[in-house]
PDB file of C-alpha atoms in Angstrom:
ATOM      1  CA  MET A 917      14.525  22.156  52.809  1.00 52.00           C
ATOM      2  CA  ASN A 918      11.639  23.174  50.504  1.00 55.00           C
ATOM      3  CA  ILE A 919       9.692  20.677  48.383  1.00 55.00           C
ATOM      4  CA  ARG A 920      11.244  21.786  45.097  1.00 52.00           C
ATOM      5  CA  LYS A 921      14.792  21.169  46.290  1.00 52.00           C
ATOM      6  CA  LEU A 922      13.729  17.832  47.738  1.00 51.00           C
ATOM      7  CA  LEU A 923      12.294  16.788  44.363  1.00 51.00           C
ATOM      8  CA  VAL A 924      15.538  17.770  42.639  1.00 48.00           C
ATOM      9  CA  LEU A 925      17.506  15.625  45.079  1.00 52.00           C
ATOM     10  CA  LEU A 926      15.140  12.677  44.617  1.00 57.00           C
ATOM     11  CA  LEU A 927      15.322  12.853  40.835  1.00 54.00           C
ATOM     12  CA  THR A 928      19.098  13.157  40.975  1.00 54.00           C
ATOM     13  CA  ALA A 929      19.239  10.071  43.174  1.00 55.00           C
ATOM     14  CA  ALA A 930      16.975   8.208  40.738  1.00 56.00           C
ATOM     15  CA  LEU A 931      19.254   9.061  37.811  1.00 54.00           C
ATOM     16  CA  ILE A 932      22.332   7.971  39.746  1.00 49.00           C
ATOM     17  CA  LEU A 933      20.624   4.702  40.697  1.00 55.00           C
ATOM     18  CA  THR A 934      19.643   4.080  37.044  1.00 52.00           C
ATOM     19  CA  LEU A 935      23.231   4.660  35.923  1.00 45.00           C
ATOM     20  CA  PHE A 936      24.549   2.368  38.660  1.00 43.00           C
ATOM     21  CA  LEU A 937      22.147  -0.462  37.805  1.00 48.00           C
ATOM     22  CA  THR A 938      22.884  -0.135  34.087  1.00 43.00           C
ATOM     23  CA  ARG A 939      26.654  -0.291  34.662  1.00 39.00           C
ATOM     24  CA  THR A 940      26.161  -3.240  36.999  1.00 41.00           C
ATOM     25  CA  ARG A 941      24.247  -5.160  34.309  1.00 41.00           C
ATOM     26  CA  CYS A 942      26.903  -4.308  31.743  1.00 36.00           C
ATOM     27  CA  SER A 943      29.642  -5.678  33.986  1.00 36.00           C
ATOM     28  CA  ASN A 944      27.819  -8.957  34.566  1.00 40.00           C
ATOM     29  CA  PRO A 945      28.610 -11.334  31.656  1.00 35.00           C
ATOM     30  CA  SER A 946      25.657 -13.569  32.543  1.00 38.00           C
ATOM     31  CA  GLU A 947      23.137 -10.825  31.675  1.00 38.00           C
ATOM     32  CA  PRO A 948      22.354  -9.093  28.346  1.00 40.00           C
ATOM     33  CA  ILE A 949      24.490  -6.036  27.663  1.00 37.00           C
ATOM     34  CA  GLU A 950      22.601  -2.783  27.994  1.00 41.00           C
ATOM     35  CA  GLU A 951      23.774   0.578  26.740  1.00 41.00           C
ATOM     36  CA  GLU A 952      24.740   3.118  29.406  1.00 39.00           C
ATOM     37  CA  VAL A 953      22.442   6.018  30.114  1.00 39.00           C
ATOM     38  CA  VAL A 954      24.710   9.037  29.887  1.00 40.00           C
ATOM     39  CA  VAL A 955      24.265  12.560  28.667  1.00 39.00           C
ATOM     40  CA  ASP A 956      26.269  13.427  25.558  1.00 44.00           C
ATOM     41  CA  PRO A 957      28.077  16.737  26.238  1.00 43.00           C
ATOM     42  CA  LYS A 958      27.173  17.777  22.683  1.00 44.00           C
ATOM     43  CA  GLN A 959      23.475  17.165  23.367  1.00 46.00           C
ATOM     44  CA  GLU A 960      23.119  18.603  26.847  1.00 53.00           C
ATOM     45  CA  GLN A 961      19.441  19.379  26.325  1.00 73.00           C
ATOM     46  CA  ASN A 962      18.554  15.866  25.165  1.00 82.00           C
ATOM     47  CA  LEU A 963      18.532  12.387  26.607  1.00 89.00           C
ATOM     48  CA  TYR A 964      21.377  10.298  25.198  1.00 94.00           C
ATOM     49  CA  ILE A 965      20.515   6.748  24.115  1.00 95.00           C
ATOM     50  CA  SER A 966      22.915   5.942  21.299  1.00 96.00           C
ATOM     51  CA  PRO A 967      25.478   7.499  18.935  1.00 96.00           C
ATOM     52  CA  PHE A 968      22.692   7.683  16.354  1.00 97.00           C
ATOM     53  CA  ASP A 969      20.224   9.799  18.324  1.00 97.00           C
ATOM     54  CA  SER A 970      20.644  12.795  16.007  1.00 96.00           C
ATOM     55  CA  LEU A 971      19.609  10.681  13.009  1.00 96.00           C
ATOM     56  CA  PHE A 972      16.662   9.191  14.870  1.00 97.00           C
ATOM     57  CA  ARG A 973      15.519  12.664  15.861  1.00 96.00           C
ATOM     58  CA  LEU A 974      15.998  14.025  12.339  1.00 96.00           C
ATOM     59  CA  TYR A 975      13.966  11.358  10.542  1.00 96.00           C
ATOM     60  CA  ALA A 976      11.372  10.450  13.188  1.00 95.00           C
ATOM     61  CA  ASP A 977       7.781  11.149  12.193  1.00 93.00           C
ATOM     62  CA  SER A 978       4.199  10.683  13.338  1.00 88.00           C
ATOM     63  CA  VAL A 979       4.355   6.903  12.900  1.00 89.00           C
ATOM     64  CA  CYS A 980       7.261   6.385  15.274  1.00 88.00           C
ATOM     65  CA  ASP A 981       9.134   8.970  17.277  1.00 92.00           C
ATOM     66  CA  TRP A 982      12.899   8.915  17.702  1.00 96.00           C
ATOM     67  CA  LYS A 983      12.761   6.733  20.796  1.00 97.00           C
ATOM     68  CA  MET A 984      10.859   4.056  18.863  1.00 97.00           C
ATOM     69  CA  LEU A 985      13.519   4.137  16.147  1.00 98.00           C
ATOM     70  CA  ALA A 986      16.172   3.784  18.857  1.00 98.00           C
ATOM     71  CA  ALA A 987      14.280   0.854  20.398  1.00 98.00           C
ATOM     72  CA  ILE A 988      14.070  -0.911  17.027  1.00 98.00           C
ATOM     73  CA  ALA A 989      17.773  -0.341  16.352  1.00 98.00           C
ATOM     74  CA  TYR A 990      18.694  -1.649  19.798  1.00 98.00           C
ATOM     75  CA  VAL A 991      16.671  -4.845  19.434  1.00 97.00           C
ATOM     76  CA  GLU A 992      17.729  -5.336  15.812  1.00 97.00           C
ATOM     77  CA  SER A 993      21.456  -4.670  16.006  1.00 96.00           C
ATOM     78  CA  LYS A 994      22.393  -3.455  19.510  1.00 96.00           C
ATOM     79  CA  PHE A 995      23.541  -0.323  17.603  1.00 97.00           C
ATOM     80  CA  ASP A 996      26.170  -2.363  15.740  1.00 95.00           C
ATOM     81  CA  THR A 997      26.166  -1.133  12.126  1.00 93.00           C
ATOM     82  CA  ALA A 998      28.278  -4.058  10.898  1.00 91.00           C
ATOM     83  CA  VAL A 999      26.053  -6.883  12.139  1.00 90.00           C
ATOM     84  CA  ARG A1000      24.428  -9.259   9.655  1.00 89.00           C
ATOM     85  CA  SER A1001      21.626 -11.668  10.535  1.00 88.00           C
ATOM     86  CA  HIS A1002      21.426 -15.332   9.577  1.00 86.00           C
ATOM     87  CA  ARG A1003      18.675 -14.381   7.128  1.00 86.00           C
ATOM     88  CA  GLY A1004      20.764 -11.716   5.417  1.00 87.00           C
ATOM     89  CA  ALA A1005      19.419  -8.558   7.048  1.00 89.00           C
ATOM     90  CA  GLN A1006      22.163  -6.045   7.627  1.00 88.00           C
ATOM     91  CA  GLY A1007      22.984  -2.646   9.028  1.00 93.00           C
ATOM     92  CA  LEU A1008      21.731  -0.649  11.970  1.00 96.00           C
ATOM     93  CA  MET A1009      18.035  -1.253  11.263  1.00 96.00           C
ATOM     94  CA  GLN A1010      18.429  -4.826   9.913  1.00 95.00           C
ATOM     95  CA  ILE A1011      16.179  -4.573   6.860  1.00 93.00           C
ATOM     96  CA  MET A1012      16.225  -7.455   4.375  1.00 92.00           C
ATOM     97  CA  PRO A1013      18.027  -6.622   1.087  1.00 90.00           C
ATOM     98  CA  ALA A1014      14.921  -7.103  -1.116  1.00 91.00           C
ATOM     99  CA  THR A1015      12.816  -4.855   1.138  1.00 93.00           C
ATOM    100  CA  TYR A1016      15.670  -2.360   1.279  1.00 92.00           C
ATOM    101  CA  ARG A1017      15.919  -2.120  -2.525  1.00 91.00           C
ATOM    102  CA  HIS A1018      12.132  -1.953  -2.942  1.00 93.00           C
ATOM    103  CA  THR A1019      11.876   0.862  -0.399  1.00 94.00           C
ATOM    104  CA  LEU A1020      14.765   2.750  -2.005  1.00 93.00           C
ATOM    105  CA  ALA A1021      12.883   2.637  -5.315  1.00 93.00           C
ATOM    106  CA  LYS A1022       9.803   4.131  -3.648  1.00 94.00           C
ATOM    107  CA  MET A1023      12.006   6.868  -2.222  1.00 93.00           C
ATOM    108  CA  GLY A1024      13.501   7.585  -5.640  1.00 92.00           C
ATOM    109  CA  VAL A1025      16.984   6.665  -4.435  1.00 90.00           C
ATOM    110  CA  PRO A1026      19.109   4.536  -6.801  1.00 86.00           C
ATOM    111  CA  ASP A1027      20.029   1.183  -5.260  1.00 78.00           C
ATOM    112  CA  THR A1028      23.580   1.738  -6.494  1.00 72.00           C
ATOM    113  CA  MET A1029      24.076   4.126  -3.583  1.00 68.00           C
ATOM    114  CA  ALA A1030      26.288   2.548  -0.929  1.00 72.00           C
ATOM    115  CA  GLN A1031      24.407   1.517   2.192  1.00 77.00           C
ATOM    116  CA  ASN A1032      25.146   3.773   5.139  1.00 90.00           C
ATOM    117  CA  VAL A1033      23.700   4.493   8.568  1.00 94.00           C
ATOM    118  CA  GLU A1034      21.712   7.556   7.546  1.00 94.00           C
ATOM    119  CA  LEU A1035      20.169   5.709   4.612  1.00 94.00           C
ATOM    120  CA  ASP A1036      19.355   2.766   6.904  1.00 95.00           C
ATOM    121  CA  VAL A1037      17.329   5.059   9.150  1.00 96.00           C
ATOM    122  CA  ARG A1038      15.596   6.772   6.236  1.00 95.00           C
ATOM    123  CA  VAL A1039      14.638   3.429   4.686  1.00 95.00           C
ATOM    124  CA  ALA A1040      13.377   2.095   8.032  1.00 96.00           C
ATOM    125  CA  VAL A1041      11.168   5.158   8.545  1.00 97.00           C
ATOM    126  CA  ARG A1042       9.749   4.943   5.010  1.00 97.00           C
ATOM    127  CA  TYR A1043       9.135   1.206   5.385  1.00 97.00           C
ATOM    128  CA  MET A1044       7.306   1.732   8.675  1.00 97.00           C
ATOM    129  CA  ASP A1045       5.237   4.499   7.094  1.00 97.00           C
ATOM    130  CA  ASP A1046       4.247   2.082   4.325  1.00 97.00           C
ATOM    131  CA  LEU A1047       3.293  -0.547   6.906  1.00 97.00           C
ATOM    132  CA  SER A1048       1.299   2.035   8.834  1.00 97.00           C
ATOM    133  CA  ASN A1049      -0.690   2.826   5.700  1.00 97.00           C
ATOM    134  CA  LEU A1050      -1.190  -0.894   5.100  1.00 97.00           C
ATOM    135  CA  PHE A1051      -2.734  -1.250   8.566  1.00 98.00           C
ATOM    136  CA  GLY A1052      -4.450   2.129   8.511  1.00 97.00           C
ATOM    137  CA  PHE A1053      -7.794   0.528   9.431  1.00 97.00           C
ATOM    138  CA  ILE A1054      -6.434  -0.367  12.900  1.00 97.00           C
ATOM    139  CA  ASN A1055      -6.489   2.228  15.677  1.00 96.00           C
ATOM    140  CA  ASP A1056      -3.243   4.055  16.463  1.00 91.00           C
ATOM    141  CA  ARG A1057      -2.636   2.364  19.804  1.00 93.00           C
ATOM    142  CA  GLU A1058      -2.817  -1.153  18.373  1.00 97.00           C
ATOM    143  CA  ARG A1059      -1.359  -0.419  14.946  1.00 97.00           C
ATOM    144  CA  ILE A1060       2.248  -0.142  16.114  1.00 97.00           C
ATOM    145  CA  ASN A1061       2.172  -3.827  17.116  1.00 98.00           C
ATOM    146  CA  TYR A1062       1.090  -4.831  13.616  1.00 98.00           C
ATOM    147  CA  ILE A1063       3.776  -2.591  12.125  1.00 98.00           C
ATOM    148  CA  LEU A1064       6.471  -4.117  14.319  1.00 98.00           C
ATOM    149  CA  GLY A1065       5.221  -7.644  13.668  1.00 98.00           C
ATOM    150  CA  SER A1066       5.359  -7.012   9.919  1.00 98.00           C
ATOM    151  CA  TYR A1067       8.761  -5.319  10.184  1.00 97.00           C
ATOM    152  CA  ASN A1068      10.114  -8.550  11.640  1.00 96.00           C
ATOM    153  CA  GLY A1069       8.049 -11.321  10.073  1.00 95.00           C
ATOM    154  CA  GLY A1070       6.406  -9.770   7.035  1.00 95.00           C
ATOM    155  CA  SER A1071       2.870  -8.496   6.635  1.00 97.00           C
ATOM    156  CA  ASN A1072       1.642 -11.541   4.654  1.00 97.00           C
ATOM    157  CA  HIS A1073       1.640 -13.808   7.714  1.00 98.00           C
ATOM    158  CA  ILE A1074       0.012 -11.109   9.820  1.00 98.00           C
ATOM    159  CA  PHE A1075      -2.841 -10.928   7.322  1.00 98.00           C
ATOM    160  CA  ASP A1076      -3.081 -14.727   7.258  1.00 98.00           C
ATOM    161  CA  ALA A1077      -3.522 -14.677  11.026  1.00 98.00           C
ATOM    162  CA  MET A1078      -6.147 -11.945  10.711  1.00 98.00           C
ATOM    163  CA  ARG A1079      -8.105 -14.020   8.185  1.00 98.00           C
ATOM    164  CA  ILE A1080      -7.977 -17.059  10.474  1.00 98.00           C
ATOM    165  CA  ALA A1081      -9.044 -14.899  13.426  1.00 98.00           C
ATOM    166  CA  ARG A1082     -11.985 -13.513  11.501  1.00 98.00           C
ATOM    167  CA  LYS A1083     -13.116 -17.012  10.560  1.00 97.00           C
ATOM    168  CA  LYS A1084     -12.929 -18.102  14.202  1.00 97.00           C
ATOM    169  CA  GLY A1085     -14.681 -15.004  15.536  1.00 98.00           C
ATOM    170  CA  ILE A1086     -11.554 -13.682  17.268  1.00 98.00           C
ATOM    171  CA  ASN A1087     -10.886  -9.946  17.452  1.00 98.00           C
ATOM    172  CA  ARG A1088      -8.301  -9.467  14.700  1.00 98.00           C
ATOM    173  CA  TYR A1089      -7.845  -5.784  15.503  1.00 98.00           C
ATOM    174  CA  ASN A1090      -6.323  -6.431  18.930  1.00 98.00           C
ATOM    175  CA  TRP A1091      -2.734  -7.682  19.015  1.00 98.00           C
ATOM    176  CA  ASN A1092      -3.107  -9.647  22.246  1.00 98.00           C
ATOM    177  CA  SER A1093      -6.065 -11.487  20.730  1.00 98.00           C
ATOM    178  CA  LEU A1094      -4.279 -12.040  17.432  1.00 98.00           C
ATOM    179  CA  ALA A1095      -0.970 -13.243  18.925  1.00 98.00           C
ATOM    180  CA  PRO A1096      -2.171 -16.806  19.729  1.00 98.00           C
ATOM    181  CA  VAL A1097      -3.619 -17.091  16.225  1.00 98.00           C
ATOM    182  CA  LEU A1098      -0.316 -15.957  14.724  1.00 98.00           C
ATOM    183  CA  ALA A1099       1.466 -18.532  16.876  1.00 98.00           C
ATOM    184  CA  SER A1100      -0.850 -21.242  15.527  1.00 98.00           C
ATOM    185  CA  LEU A1101       0.323 -20.719  11.932  1.00 98.00           C
ATOM    186  CA  SER A1102       2.898 -23.471  12.453  1.00 98.00           C
ATOM    187  CA  ASP A1103       0.045 -25.971  12.897  1.00 98.00           C
ATOM    188  CA  PRO A1104      -0.900 -27.840   9.663  1.00 98.00           C
ATOM    189  CA  ASN A1105      -4.551 -27.755  10.710  1.00 97.00           C
ATOM    190  CA  VAL A1106      -4.310 -23.957  10.633  1.00 97.00           C
ATOM    191  CA  TYR A1107      -2.011 -23.129   7.717  1.00 97.00           C
ATOM    192  CA  ASN A1108      -3.794 -25.614   5.450  1.00 97.00           C
ATOM    193  CA  ASP A1109      -7.039 -23.702   5.914  1.00 97.00           C
ATOM    194  CA  SER A1110      -8.214 -22.213   2.608  1.00 96.00           C
ATOM    195  CA  VAL A1111      -8.124 -18.655   4.018  1.00 97.00           C
ATOM    196  CA  CYS A1112      -4.428 -18.987   4.872  1.00 97.00           C
ATOM    197  CA  GLN A1113      -2.604 -17.889   1.722  1.00 97.00           C
ATOM    198  CA  TYR A1114       1.079 -17.927   2.680  1.00 97.00           C
ATOM    199  CA  GLY A1115       1.638 -21.287   4.319  1.00 96.00           C
ATOM    200  CA  PRO A1116       3.309 -22.205   7.621  1.00 98.00           C
ATOM    201  CA  PHE A1117       4.978 -19.631   9.809  1.00 98.00           C
ATOM    202  CA  ASP A1118       6.878 -19.919  13.087  1.00 98.00           C
ATOM    203  CA  ALA A1119       5.840 -16.744  14.898  1.00 98.00           C
ATOM    204  CA  THR A1120       8.043 -17.277  17.972  1.00 98.00           C
ATOM    205  CA  GLU A1121      10.669 -14.725  16.938  1.00 97.00           C
ATOM    206  CA  THR A1122       8.121 -12.196  15.697  1.00 98.00           C
ATOM    207  CA  LEU A1123       6.004 -12.271  18.845  1.00 98.00           C
ATOM    208  CA  ASN A1124       9.108 -11.957  21.013  1.00 98.00           C
ATOM    209  CA  TYR A1125      10.364  -9.122  18.820  1.00 98.00           C
ATOM    210  CA  VAL A1126       7.198  -7.082  19.307  1.00 98.00           C
ATOM    211  CA  ARG A1127       7.452  -7.579  23.077  1.00 98.00           C
ATOM    212  CA  LEU A1128      11.114  -6.589  23.185  1.00 98.00           C
ATOM    213  CA  VAL A1129      10.736  -3.451  21.075  1.00 98.00           C
ATOM    214  CA  THR A1130       7.652  -2.192  22.898  1.00 97.00           C
ATOM    215  CA  SER A1131       9.341  -2.867  26.249  1.00 97.00           C
ATOM    216  CA  LYS A1132      12.505  -1.042  25.204  1.00 98.00           C
ATOM    217  CA  TYR A1133      10.444   1.845  23.834  1.00 97.00           C
ATOM    218  CA  LYS A1134       8.591   2.137  27.145  1.00 96.00           C
ATOM    219  CA  GLU A1135      11.939   2.189  28.953  1.00 96.00           C
ATOM    220  CA  TYR A1136      13.260   4.950  26.689  1.00 96.00           C
ATOM    221  CA  LYS A1137      10.109   7.027  27.157  1.00 95.00           C
ATOM    222  CA  GLU A1138      10.421   6.722  30.924  1.00 94.00           C
ATOM    223  CA  ARG A1139      14.072   7.757  30.783  1.00 93.00           C
ATOM    224  CA  ASP A1140      13.169  10.750  28.651  1.00 90.00           C
ATOM    225  CA  LEU A1141      10.408  11.834  31.035  1.00 89.00           C
ATOM    226  CA  LEU A1142      12.765  11.533  33.980  1.00 88.00           C
ATOM    227  CA  PHE A1143      15.442  13.470  32.139  1.00 85.00           C
ATOM    228  CA  ARG A1144      12.996  16.251  31.206  1.00 80.00           C
ATOM    229  CA  ALA A1145      11.638  16.485  34.740  1.00 80.00           C
ATOM    230  CA  TYR A1146      15.118  16.713  36.217  1.00 69.00           C
ATOM    231  CA  GLU A1147      16.204  19.343  33.678  1.00 65.00           C
ATOM    232  CA  LYS A1148      13.129  21.481  34.349  1.00 67.00           C
ATOM    233  CA  LEU A1149      13.444  21.302  38.126  1.00 66.00           C
ATOM    234  CA  ALA A1150      17.157  22.038  37.964  1.00 59.00           C
ATOM    235  CA  GLU A1151      16.472  24.980  35.675  1.00 61.00           C
ATOM    236  CA  ASN A1152      13.808  26.380  38.007  1.00 63.00           C
ATOM    237  CA  ASN A1153      16.239  26.232  40.936  1.00 63.00           C
ATOM    238  CA  MET A1154      19.131  27.958  39.237  1.00 57.00           C
TER     239      MET A1154
END
């Protein structure tokens, strides 16, 4: 058996193992439900993540590619378009109503238009673009963390944490350095500081959100790489 055929077999086995483990987790009620990794017959040349992949691919841009949009949607709503959060966020991308209407206005779309999945994705992309511009002074690798943190908890508290970090001599341009400062915004000794403009903030959910989305995004990128490698090797051996 030559090396190329061996690699095809190994990659095939890896895909089968991934599918098996995913189905096993889905069948275990004690563990979080994960979506199955299957190839949509209508999208044979693309990795299938969700029923909304075509929309993610269509509206993805330089700020976040389609797999990032899929990761956000998974963490936000588990791809359930009817879900509504305790804070009032709704839809696939779980954007708060006020932010949704404000972003629609920037897009030139009347807020009388009925909310739908495609509009949810468009609004999410525009909102993330706006956040990217807001944090344009941070390098690309770190900026996505600030965007995600603001997407979940609002940019005002992120900037409060950055002001506190600057005062304390902490690197405010590195998310791992900023995270403990953000977590400290629930401490009266911190949020009562004169440089803190927006009061107390419990960052537990926001910090966890950034971890979950970046982890899911990494998983989706790895799946896509594996899928592409398998497709190319299979194609070369046809």
